[in-house]
PDB file of C-alpha atoms and ligand atoms in Angstrom:
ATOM      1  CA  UNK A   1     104.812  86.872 112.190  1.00  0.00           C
ATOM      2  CA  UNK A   2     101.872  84.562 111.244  1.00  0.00           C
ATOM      3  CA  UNK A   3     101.675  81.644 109.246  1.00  0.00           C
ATOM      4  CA  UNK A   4      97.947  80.268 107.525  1.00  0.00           C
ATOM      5  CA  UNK A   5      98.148  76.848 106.797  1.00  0.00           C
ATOM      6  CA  UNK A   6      95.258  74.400 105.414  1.00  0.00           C
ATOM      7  CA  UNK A   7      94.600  70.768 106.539  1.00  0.00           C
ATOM      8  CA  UNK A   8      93.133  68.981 103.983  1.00  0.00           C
ATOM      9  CA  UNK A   9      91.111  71.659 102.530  1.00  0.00           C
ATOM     10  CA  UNK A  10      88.029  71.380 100.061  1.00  0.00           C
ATOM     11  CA  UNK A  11      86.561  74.318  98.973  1.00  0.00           C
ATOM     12  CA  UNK A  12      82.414  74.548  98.822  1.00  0.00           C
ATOM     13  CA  UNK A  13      82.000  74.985  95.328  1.00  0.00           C
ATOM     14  CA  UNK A  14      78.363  73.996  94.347  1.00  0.00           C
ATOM     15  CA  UNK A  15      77.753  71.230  92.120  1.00  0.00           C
ATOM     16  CA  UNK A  16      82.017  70.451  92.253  1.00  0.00           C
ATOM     17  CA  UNK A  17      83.301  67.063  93.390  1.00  0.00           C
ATOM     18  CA  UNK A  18      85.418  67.253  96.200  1.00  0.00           C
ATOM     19  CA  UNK A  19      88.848  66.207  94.353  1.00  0.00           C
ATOM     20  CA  UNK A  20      92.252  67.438  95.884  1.00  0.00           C
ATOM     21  CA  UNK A  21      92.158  69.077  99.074  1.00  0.00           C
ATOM     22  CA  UNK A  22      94.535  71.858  99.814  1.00  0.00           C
ATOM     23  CA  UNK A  23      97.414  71.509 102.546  1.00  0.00           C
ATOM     24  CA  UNK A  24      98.554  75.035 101.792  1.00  0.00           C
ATOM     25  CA  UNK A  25     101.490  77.013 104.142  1.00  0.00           C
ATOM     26  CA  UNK A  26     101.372  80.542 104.055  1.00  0.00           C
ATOM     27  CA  UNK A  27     104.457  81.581 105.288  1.00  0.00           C
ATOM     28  CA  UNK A  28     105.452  84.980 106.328  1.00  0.00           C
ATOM     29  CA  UNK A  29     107.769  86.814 103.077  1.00  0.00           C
ATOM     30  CA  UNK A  30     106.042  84.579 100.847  1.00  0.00           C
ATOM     31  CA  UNK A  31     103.768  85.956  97.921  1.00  0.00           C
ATOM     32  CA  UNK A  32     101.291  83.656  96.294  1.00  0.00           C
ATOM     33  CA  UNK A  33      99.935  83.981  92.973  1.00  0.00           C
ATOM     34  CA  UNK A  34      96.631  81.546  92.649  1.00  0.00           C
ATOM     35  CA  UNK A  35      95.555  80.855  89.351  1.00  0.00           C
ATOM     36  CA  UNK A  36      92.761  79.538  87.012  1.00  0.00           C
ATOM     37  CA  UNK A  37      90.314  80.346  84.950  1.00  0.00           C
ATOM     38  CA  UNK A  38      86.901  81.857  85.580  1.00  0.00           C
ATOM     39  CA  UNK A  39      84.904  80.034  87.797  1.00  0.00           C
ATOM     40  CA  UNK A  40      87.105  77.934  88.889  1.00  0.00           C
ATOM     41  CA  UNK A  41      86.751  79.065  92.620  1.00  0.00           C
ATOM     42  CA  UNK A  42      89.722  81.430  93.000  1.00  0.00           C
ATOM     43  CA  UNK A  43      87.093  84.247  95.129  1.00  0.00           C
ATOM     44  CA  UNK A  44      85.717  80.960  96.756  1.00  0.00           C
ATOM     45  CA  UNK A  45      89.116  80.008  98.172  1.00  0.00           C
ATOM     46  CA  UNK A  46      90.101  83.499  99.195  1.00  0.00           C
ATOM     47  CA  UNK A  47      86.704  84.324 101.002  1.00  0.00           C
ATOM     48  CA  UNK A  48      87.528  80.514 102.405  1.00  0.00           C
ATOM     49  CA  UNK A  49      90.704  81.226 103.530  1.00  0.00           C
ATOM     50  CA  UNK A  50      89.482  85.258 105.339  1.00  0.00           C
ATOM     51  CA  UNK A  51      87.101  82.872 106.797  1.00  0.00           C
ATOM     52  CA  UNK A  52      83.992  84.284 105.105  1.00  0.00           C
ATOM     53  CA  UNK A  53      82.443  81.077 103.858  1.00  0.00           C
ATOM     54  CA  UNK A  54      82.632  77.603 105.650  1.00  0.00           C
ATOM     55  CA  UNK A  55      84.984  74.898 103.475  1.00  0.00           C
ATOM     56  CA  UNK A  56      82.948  72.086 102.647  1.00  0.00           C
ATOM     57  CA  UNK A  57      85.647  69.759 104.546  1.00  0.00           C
ATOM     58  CA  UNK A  58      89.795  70.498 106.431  1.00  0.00           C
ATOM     59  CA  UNK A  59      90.428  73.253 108.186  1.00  0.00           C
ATOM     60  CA  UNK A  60      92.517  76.868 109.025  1.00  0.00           C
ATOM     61  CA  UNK A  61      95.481  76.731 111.183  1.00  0.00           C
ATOM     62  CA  UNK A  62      96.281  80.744 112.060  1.00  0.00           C
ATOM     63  CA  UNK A  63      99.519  80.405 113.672  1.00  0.00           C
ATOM     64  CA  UNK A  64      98.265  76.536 114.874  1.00  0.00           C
ATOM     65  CA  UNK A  65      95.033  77.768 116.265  1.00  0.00           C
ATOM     66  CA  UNK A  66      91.680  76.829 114.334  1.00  0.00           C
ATOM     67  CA  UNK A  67      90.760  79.948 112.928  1.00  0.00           C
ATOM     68  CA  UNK A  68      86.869  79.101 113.956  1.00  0.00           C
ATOM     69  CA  UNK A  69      88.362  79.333 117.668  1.00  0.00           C
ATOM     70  CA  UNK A  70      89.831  82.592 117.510  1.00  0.00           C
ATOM     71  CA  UNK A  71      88.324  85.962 117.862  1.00  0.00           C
ATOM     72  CA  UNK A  72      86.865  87.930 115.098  1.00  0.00           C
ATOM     73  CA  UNK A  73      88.595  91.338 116.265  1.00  0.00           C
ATOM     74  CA  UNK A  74      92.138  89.196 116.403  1.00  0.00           C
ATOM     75  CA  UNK A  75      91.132  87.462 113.055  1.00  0.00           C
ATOM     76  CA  UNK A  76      91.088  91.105 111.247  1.00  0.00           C
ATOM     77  CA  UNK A  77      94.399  92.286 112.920  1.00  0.00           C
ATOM     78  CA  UNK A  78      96.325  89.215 111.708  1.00  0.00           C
ATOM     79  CA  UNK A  79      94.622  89.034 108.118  1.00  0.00           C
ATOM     80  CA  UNK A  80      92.194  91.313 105.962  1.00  0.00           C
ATOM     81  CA  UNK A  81      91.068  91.083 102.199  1.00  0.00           C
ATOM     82  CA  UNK A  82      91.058  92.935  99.315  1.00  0.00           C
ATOM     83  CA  UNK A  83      87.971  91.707  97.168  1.00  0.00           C
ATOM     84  CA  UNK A  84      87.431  91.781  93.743  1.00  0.00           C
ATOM     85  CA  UNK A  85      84.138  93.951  93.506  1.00  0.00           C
ATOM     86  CA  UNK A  86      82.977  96.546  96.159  1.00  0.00           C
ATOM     87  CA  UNK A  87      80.096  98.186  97.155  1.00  0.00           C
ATOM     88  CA  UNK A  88      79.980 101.912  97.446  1.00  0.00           C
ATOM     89  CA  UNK A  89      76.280 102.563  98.754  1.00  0.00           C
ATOM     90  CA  UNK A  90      77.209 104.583 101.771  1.00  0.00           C
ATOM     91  CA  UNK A  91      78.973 107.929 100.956  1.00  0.00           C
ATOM     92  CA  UNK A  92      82.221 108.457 102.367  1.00  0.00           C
ATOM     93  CA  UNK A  93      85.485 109.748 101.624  1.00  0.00           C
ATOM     94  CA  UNK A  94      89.089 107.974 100.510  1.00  0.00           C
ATOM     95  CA  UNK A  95      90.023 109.389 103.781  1.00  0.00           C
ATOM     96  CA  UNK A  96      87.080 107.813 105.533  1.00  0.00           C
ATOM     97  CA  UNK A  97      87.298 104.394 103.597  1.00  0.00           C
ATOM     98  CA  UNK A  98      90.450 103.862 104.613  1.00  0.00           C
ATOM     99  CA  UNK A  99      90.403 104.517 108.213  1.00  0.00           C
ATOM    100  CA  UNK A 100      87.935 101.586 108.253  1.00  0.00           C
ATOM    101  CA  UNK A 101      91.426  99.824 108.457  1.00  0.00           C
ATOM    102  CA  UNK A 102      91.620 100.677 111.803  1.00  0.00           C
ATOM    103  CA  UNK A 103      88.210  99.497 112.900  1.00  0.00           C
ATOM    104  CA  UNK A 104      90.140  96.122 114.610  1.00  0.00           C
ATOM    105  CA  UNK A 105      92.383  98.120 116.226  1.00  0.00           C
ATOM    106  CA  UNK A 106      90.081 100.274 117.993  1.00  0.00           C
ATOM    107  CA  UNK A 107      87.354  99.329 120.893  1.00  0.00           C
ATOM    108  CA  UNK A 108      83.127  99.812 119.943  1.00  0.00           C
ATOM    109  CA  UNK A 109      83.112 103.444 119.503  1.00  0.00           C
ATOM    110  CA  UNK A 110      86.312 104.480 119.965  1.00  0.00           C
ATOM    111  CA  UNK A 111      87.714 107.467 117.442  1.00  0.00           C
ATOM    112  CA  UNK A 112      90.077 107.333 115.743  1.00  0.00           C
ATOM    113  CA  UNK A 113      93.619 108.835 116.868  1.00  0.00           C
ATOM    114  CA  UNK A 114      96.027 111.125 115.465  1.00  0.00           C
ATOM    115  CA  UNK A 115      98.574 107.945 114.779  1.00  0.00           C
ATOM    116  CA  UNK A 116      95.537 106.041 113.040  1.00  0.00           C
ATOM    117  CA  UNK A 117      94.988 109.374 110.935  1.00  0.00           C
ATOM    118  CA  UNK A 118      98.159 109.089 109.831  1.00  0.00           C
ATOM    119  CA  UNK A 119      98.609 105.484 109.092  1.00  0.00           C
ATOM    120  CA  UNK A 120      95.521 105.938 106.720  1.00  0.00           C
ATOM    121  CA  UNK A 121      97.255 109.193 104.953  1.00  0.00           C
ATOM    122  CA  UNK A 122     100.232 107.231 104.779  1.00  0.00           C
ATOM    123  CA  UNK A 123      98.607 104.310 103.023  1.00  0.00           C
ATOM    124  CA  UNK A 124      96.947 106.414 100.485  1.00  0.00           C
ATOM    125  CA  UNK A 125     100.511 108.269 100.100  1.00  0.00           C
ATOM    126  CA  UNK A 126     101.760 105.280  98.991  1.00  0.00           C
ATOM    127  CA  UNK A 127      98.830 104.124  96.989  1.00  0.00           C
ATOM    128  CA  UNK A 128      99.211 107.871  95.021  1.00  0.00           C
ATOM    129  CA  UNK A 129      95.689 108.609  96.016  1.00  0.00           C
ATOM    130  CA  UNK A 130      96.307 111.247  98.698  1.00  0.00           C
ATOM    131  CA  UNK A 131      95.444 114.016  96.813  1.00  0.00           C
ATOM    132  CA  UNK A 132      92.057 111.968  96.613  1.00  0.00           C
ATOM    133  CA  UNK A 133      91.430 111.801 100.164  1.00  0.00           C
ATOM    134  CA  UNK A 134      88.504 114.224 100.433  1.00  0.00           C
ATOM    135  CA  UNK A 135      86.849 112.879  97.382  1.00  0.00           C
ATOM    136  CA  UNK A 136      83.413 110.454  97.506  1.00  0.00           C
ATOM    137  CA  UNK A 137      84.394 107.306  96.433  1.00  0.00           C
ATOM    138  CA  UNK A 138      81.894 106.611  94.260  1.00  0.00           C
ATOM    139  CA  UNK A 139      83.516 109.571  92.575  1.00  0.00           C
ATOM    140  CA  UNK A 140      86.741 107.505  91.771  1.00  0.00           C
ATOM    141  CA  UNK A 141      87.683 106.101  88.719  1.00  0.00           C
ATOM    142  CA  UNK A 142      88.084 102.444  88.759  1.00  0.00           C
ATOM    143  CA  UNK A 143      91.858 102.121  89.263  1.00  0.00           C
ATOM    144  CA  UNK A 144      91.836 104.876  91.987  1.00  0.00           C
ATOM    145  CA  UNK A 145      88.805 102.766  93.677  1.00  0.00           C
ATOM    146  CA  UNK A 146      91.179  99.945  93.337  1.00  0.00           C
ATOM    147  CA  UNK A 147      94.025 101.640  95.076  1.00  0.00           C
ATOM    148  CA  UNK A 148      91.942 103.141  97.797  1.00  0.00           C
ATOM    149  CA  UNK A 149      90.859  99.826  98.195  1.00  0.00           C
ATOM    150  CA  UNK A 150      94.327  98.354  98.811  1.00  0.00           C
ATOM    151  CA  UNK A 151      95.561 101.266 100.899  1.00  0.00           C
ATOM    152  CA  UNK A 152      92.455 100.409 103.448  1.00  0.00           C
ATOM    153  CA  UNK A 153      94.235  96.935 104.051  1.00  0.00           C
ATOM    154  CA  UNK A 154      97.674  98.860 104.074  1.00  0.00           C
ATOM    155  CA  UNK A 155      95.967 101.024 106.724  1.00  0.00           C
ATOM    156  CA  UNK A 156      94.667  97.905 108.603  1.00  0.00           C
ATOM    157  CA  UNK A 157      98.267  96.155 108.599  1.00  0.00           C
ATOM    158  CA  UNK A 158      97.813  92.446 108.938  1.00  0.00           C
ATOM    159  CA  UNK A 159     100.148  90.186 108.266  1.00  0.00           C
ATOM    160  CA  UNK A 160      98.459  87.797 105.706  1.00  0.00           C
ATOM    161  CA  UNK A 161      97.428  89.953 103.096  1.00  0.00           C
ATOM    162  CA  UNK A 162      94.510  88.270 100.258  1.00  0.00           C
ATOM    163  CA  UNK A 163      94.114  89.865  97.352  1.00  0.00           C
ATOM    164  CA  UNK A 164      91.254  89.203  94.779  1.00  0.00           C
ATOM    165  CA  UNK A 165      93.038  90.559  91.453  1.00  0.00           C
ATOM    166  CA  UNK A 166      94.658  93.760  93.144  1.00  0.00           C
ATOM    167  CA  UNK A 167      95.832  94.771  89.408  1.00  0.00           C
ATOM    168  CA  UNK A 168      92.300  94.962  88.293  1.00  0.00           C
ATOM    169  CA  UNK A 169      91.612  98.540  86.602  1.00  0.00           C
ATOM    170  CA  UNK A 170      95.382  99.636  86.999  1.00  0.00           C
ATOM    171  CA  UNK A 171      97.507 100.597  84.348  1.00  0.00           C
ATOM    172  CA  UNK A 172     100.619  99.628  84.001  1.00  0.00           C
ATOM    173  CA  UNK A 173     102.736 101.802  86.122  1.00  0.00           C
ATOM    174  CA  UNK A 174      99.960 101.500  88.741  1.00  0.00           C
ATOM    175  CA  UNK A 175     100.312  97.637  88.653  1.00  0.00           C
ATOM    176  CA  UNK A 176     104.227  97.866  88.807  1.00  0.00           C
ATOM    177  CA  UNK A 177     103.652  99.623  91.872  1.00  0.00           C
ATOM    178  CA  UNK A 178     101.173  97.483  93.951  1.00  0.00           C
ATOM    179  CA  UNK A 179     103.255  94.642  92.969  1.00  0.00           C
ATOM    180  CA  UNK A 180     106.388  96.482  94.208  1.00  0.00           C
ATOM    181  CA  UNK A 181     104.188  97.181  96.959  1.00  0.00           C
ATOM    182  CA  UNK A 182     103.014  93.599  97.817  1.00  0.00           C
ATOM    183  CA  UNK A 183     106.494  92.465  97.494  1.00  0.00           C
ATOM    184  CA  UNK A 184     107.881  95.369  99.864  1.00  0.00           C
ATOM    185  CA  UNK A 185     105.073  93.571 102.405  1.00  0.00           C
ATOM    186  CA  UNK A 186     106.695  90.226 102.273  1.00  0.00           C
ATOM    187  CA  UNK A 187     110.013  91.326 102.485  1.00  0.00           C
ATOM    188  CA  UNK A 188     108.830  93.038 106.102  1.00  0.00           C
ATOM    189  CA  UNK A 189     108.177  89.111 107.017  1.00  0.00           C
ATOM    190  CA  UNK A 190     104.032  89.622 105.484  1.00  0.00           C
ATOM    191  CA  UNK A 191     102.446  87.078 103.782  1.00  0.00           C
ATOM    192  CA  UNK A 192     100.683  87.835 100.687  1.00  0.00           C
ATOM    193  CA  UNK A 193      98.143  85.468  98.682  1.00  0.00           C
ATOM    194  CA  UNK A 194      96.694  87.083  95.564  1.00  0.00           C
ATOM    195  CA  UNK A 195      94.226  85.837  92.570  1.00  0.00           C
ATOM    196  CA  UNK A 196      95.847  86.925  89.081  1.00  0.00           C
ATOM    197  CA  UNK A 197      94.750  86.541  85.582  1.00  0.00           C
ATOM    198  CA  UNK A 198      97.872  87.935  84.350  1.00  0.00           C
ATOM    199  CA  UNK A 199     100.952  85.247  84.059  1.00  0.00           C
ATOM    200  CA  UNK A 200     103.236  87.994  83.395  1.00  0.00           C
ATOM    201  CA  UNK A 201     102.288  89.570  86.760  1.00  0.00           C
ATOM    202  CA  UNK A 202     102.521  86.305  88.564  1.00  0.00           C
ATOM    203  CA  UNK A 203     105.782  85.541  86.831  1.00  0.00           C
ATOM    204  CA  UNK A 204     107.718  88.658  87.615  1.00  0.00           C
ATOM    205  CA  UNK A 205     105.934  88.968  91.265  1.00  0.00           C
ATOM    206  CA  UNK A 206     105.397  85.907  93.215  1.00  0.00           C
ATOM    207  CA  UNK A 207     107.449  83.161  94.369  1.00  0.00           C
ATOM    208  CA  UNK A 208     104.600  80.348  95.410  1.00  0.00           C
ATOM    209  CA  UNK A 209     102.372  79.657  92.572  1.00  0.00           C
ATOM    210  CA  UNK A 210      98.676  78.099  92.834  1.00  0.00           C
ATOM    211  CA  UNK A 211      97.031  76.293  89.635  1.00  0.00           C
ATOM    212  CA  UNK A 212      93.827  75.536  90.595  1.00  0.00           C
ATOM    213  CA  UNK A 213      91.477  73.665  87.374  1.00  0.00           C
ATOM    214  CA  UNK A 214      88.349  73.419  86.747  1.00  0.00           C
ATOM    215  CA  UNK A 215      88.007  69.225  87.571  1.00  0.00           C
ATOM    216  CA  UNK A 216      89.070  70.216  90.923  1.00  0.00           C
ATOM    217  CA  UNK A 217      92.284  69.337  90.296  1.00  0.00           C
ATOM    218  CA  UNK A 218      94.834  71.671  91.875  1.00  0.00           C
ATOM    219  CA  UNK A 219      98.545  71.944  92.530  1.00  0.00           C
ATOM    220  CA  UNK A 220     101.178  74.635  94.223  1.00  0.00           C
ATOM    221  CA  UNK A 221     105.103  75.175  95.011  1.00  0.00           C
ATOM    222  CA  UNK A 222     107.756  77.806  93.665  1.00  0.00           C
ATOM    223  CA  UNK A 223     106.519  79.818  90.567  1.00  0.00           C
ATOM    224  CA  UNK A 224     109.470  78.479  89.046  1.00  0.00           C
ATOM    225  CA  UNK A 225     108.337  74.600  89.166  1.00  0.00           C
ATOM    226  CA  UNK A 226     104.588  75.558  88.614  1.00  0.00           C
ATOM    227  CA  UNK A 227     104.925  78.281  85.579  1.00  0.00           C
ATOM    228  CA  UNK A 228     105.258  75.668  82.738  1.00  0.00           C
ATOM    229  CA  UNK A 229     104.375  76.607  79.056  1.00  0.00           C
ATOM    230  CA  UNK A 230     102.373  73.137  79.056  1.00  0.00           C
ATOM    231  CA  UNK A 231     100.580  73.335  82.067  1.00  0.00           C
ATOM    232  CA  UNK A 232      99.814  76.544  81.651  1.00  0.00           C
ATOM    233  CA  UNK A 233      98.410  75.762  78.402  1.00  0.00           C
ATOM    234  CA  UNK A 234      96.402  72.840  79.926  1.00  0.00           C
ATOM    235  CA  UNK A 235      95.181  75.422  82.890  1.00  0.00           C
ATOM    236  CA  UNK A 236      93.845  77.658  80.827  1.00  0.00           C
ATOM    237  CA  UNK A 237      93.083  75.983  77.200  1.00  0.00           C
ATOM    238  CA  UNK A 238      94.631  77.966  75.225  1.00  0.00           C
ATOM    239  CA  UNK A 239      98.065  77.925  73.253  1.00  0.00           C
ATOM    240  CA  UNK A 240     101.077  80.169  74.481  1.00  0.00           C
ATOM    241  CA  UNK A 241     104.591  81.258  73.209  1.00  0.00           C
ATOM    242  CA  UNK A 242     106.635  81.934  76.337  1.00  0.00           C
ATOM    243  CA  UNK A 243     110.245  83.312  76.460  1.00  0.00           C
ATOM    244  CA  UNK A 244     112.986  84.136  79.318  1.00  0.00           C
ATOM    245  CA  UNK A 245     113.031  88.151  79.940  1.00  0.00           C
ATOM    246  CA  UNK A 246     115.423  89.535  82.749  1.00  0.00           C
ATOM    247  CA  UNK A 247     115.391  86.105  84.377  1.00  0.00           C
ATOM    248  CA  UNK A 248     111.503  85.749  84.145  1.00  0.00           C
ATOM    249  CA  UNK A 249     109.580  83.554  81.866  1.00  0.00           C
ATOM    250  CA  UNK A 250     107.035  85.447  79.995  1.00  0.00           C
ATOM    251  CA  UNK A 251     103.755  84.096  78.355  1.00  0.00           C
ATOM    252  CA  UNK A 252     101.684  85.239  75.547  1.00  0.00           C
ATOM    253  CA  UNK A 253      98.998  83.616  73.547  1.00  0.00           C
ATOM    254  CA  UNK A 254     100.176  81.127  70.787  1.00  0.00           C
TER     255      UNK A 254
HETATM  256  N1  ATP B 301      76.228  81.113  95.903  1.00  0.00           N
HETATM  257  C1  ATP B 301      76.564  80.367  94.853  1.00  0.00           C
HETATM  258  N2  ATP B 301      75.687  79.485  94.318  1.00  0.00           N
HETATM  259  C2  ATP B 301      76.016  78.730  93.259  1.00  0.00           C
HETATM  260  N3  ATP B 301      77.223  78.781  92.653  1.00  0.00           N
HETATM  261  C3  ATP B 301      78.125  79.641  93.149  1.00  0.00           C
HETATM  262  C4  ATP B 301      77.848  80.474  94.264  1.00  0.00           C
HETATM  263  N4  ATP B 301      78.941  81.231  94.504  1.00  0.00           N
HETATM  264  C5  ATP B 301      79.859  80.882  93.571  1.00  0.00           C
HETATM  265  N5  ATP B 301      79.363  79.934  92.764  1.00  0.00           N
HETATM  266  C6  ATP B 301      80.040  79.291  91.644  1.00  0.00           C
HETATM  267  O1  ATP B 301      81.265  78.803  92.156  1.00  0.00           O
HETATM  268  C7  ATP B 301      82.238  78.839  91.123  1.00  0.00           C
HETATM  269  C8  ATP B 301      83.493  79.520  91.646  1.00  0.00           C
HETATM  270  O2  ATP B 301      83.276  80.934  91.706  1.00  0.00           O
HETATM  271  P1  ATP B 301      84.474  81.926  92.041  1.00  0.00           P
HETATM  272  O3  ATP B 301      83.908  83.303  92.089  1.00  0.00           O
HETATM  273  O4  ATP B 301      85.187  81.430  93.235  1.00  0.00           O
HETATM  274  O5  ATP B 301      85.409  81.739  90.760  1.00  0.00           O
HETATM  275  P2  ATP B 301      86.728  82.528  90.311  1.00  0.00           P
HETATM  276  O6  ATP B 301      87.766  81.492  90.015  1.00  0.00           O
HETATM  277  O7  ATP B 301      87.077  83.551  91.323  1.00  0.00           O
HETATM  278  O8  ATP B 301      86.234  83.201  88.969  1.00  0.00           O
HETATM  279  P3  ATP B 301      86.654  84.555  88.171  1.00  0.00           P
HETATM  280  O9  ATP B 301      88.007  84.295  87.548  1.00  0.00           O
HETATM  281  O10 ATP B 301      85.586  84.660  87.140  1.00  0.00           O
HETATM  282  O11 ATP B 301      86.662  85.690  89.165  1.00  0.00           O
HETATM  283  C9  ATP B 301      81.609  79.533  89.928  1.00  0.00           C
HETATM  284  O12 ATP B 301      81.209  78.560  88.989  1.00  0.00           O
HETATM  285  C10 ATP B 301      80.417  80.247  90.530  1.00  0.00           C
HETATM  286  O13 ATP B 301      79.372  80.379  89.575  1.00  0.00           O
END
C-alpha cells in the first residue's frame, strides 16, 4: 500500500501568487475528486503530483521518501497518470497501447510475457474495448480512446492512480463504469486522485473532495463537508439548485 502526501505544496502556476500550500494525504482506498474551474491549475497539480513538473515550493512524500530521491522505474510502478489529452502520432494498436503499462515492470528490452499479455487483455476486458484490441488508435472514437487510455494504467497497476477527467468523451453508462471501476481500485486498498468537472460525478464517486479557486485559494476533506451548494456556487460562479438523491447531494445550475 502507498500513501502520497504533500508538505507545504505550491503549485508553479505562472503569473499566480503563491497563496495556500497543499498538505494533501493520499491514502490508500481513498478517491479524490479535485475541483475548479478552467485554468485554475487542476492538470498543473496532477502533472505536479506524477512528478512531471517541479512545484514552485514543498514537497512529495511517496510512502515518506522524497519522490525526487526515488527511482523513476519504482516511481511508475507505485503511481501512473491518465492525462487529459493524448498524442497518437506513432501507430499502434489498443493491444499495443496498453501493454505500454508494463514498460516499468519489465528490464530495457525485455518482451513482454504471456502474464503481461494478459493483464493488458484483461484491462481492456474490463474497459469493454477488447474487441478493439487490434484496431489503430487513432482509429478510436473519443470515448473508446478514453477507455484504452485508462485500461493502459489498469494494465500498469500502481497504486496511486491520477486521473485528468477520466469521464471525458464517455457516455453515461461508460462513466458509471470507470467510476465503478475507480472505486473497485480503492476498495483493493488503491488510491485514486481524479480532476472532474462534473459535481454529480464527484458527488456520487469520491469520498475526499479538492476545491481549488482561482485566487489560489484552496481547501480539501470528506466530499460531504466540502460539497456545499454555497461554496460550490462561489467555486465556480455560477448559481445552483442542489437536492438529496439516494443519499447523494446533486447539483444543477440555478
Ligand atoms: N507553460 C505555461 N506557460 C504559461 N502558463 C501556463 C503554462 N502551463 C499552464 N499554464 C497556465 O496555468 C494555468 C493552469 O492550467 P491547468 O491546465 O493546470 O488548468 P486546469 O485547472 O487543469 O484547467 P482546465 O479545467 O481548463 O483543464 C492556466 O491558466 C494555464 O494557462
Amino acid at each position: 500500500m502507498t500513501r502520497l502526501t504533500t508538505e507545504a505544496l505550491i503549485i508553479d502556476i505562472p503569473g499566480r501568487a503563491s497563496v495556500v500550500p497543499l498538505n494533501l494525504a493520499i491514502e490508500p482506498g481513498q478517491v479524490w475528486g479535485v475541483l475548479g474551474p478552467n485554468g485554475v491549475g487542476k492538470t498543473t497539480l496532477l502533472h505536479t503530483l506524477a512528478g512531471l513538473r517541479e512545484p514552485r515550493s514543498g514537497q512529495l512524500l511517496l510512502d515518506g521518501t522524497p519522490l525526487g530521491n526515488i527511482r523513476r522505474k519504482t516511481v511508475s510502478q507505485r503511481m501512473g497518470l491518465v492525462f487529459q489529452d493524448r498524442q497518437d502520432g506513432f501507430p499502434a494498436t489498443a493491444l499495443e497501447t496498453a501493454l505500454i503499462g508494463r514498460h516499468p515492470w519489465l528490464s530495457p528490452w525485455q518482451m513482454e510475457s504471456g502474464e503481461d499479455l494478459a493483464i493488458a487483455e484483461r484491462a481492456l476486458e474490463a474497459l469493454d474495448v477488447i474487441h478493439l484490441k487490434d484496431r489503430l488508435v487513432n482509429t478510436l472514437s473519443g470515448g473508446e480512446r478514453q477507455r484504452v487510455a485508462i485500461a493502459t494504467l489498469m494494465t500498469q497497476s500502481p497504486e496511486i492512480w491520477l486521473l485528468d477527467e477520466p469521464t471525458n468523451h464517455l457516455d453515461l453508462q461508460h462513466q458509471t463504469a470507470v467510476m465503478k471501476l475507480l472505486r473497485q481500485q480503492a476498495a483493493c486498498d488503491r488510491a485514486v486522485f481524479m480532476c472532474l468537472h462534473d459535481l454529480n460525478l464527484a458527488a456520487r464517486w469520491c469520498d475526499q473532495i479538492l476545491l481549488l479557486y482561482p485566487d489560489g485559494q484552496a481547501c480539501w476533506g470528506p466530499a460531504r463537508d466540502m460539497l456545499v451548494t454555497s461554496a460550490l456556487e462561489s467555486l465556480f460562479g455560477q448559481r445552483l439548485l442542489s437536492a438529496e438523491l439516494d443519499g447523494f447531494p446533486v447539483f444543477v445550475p440555478g
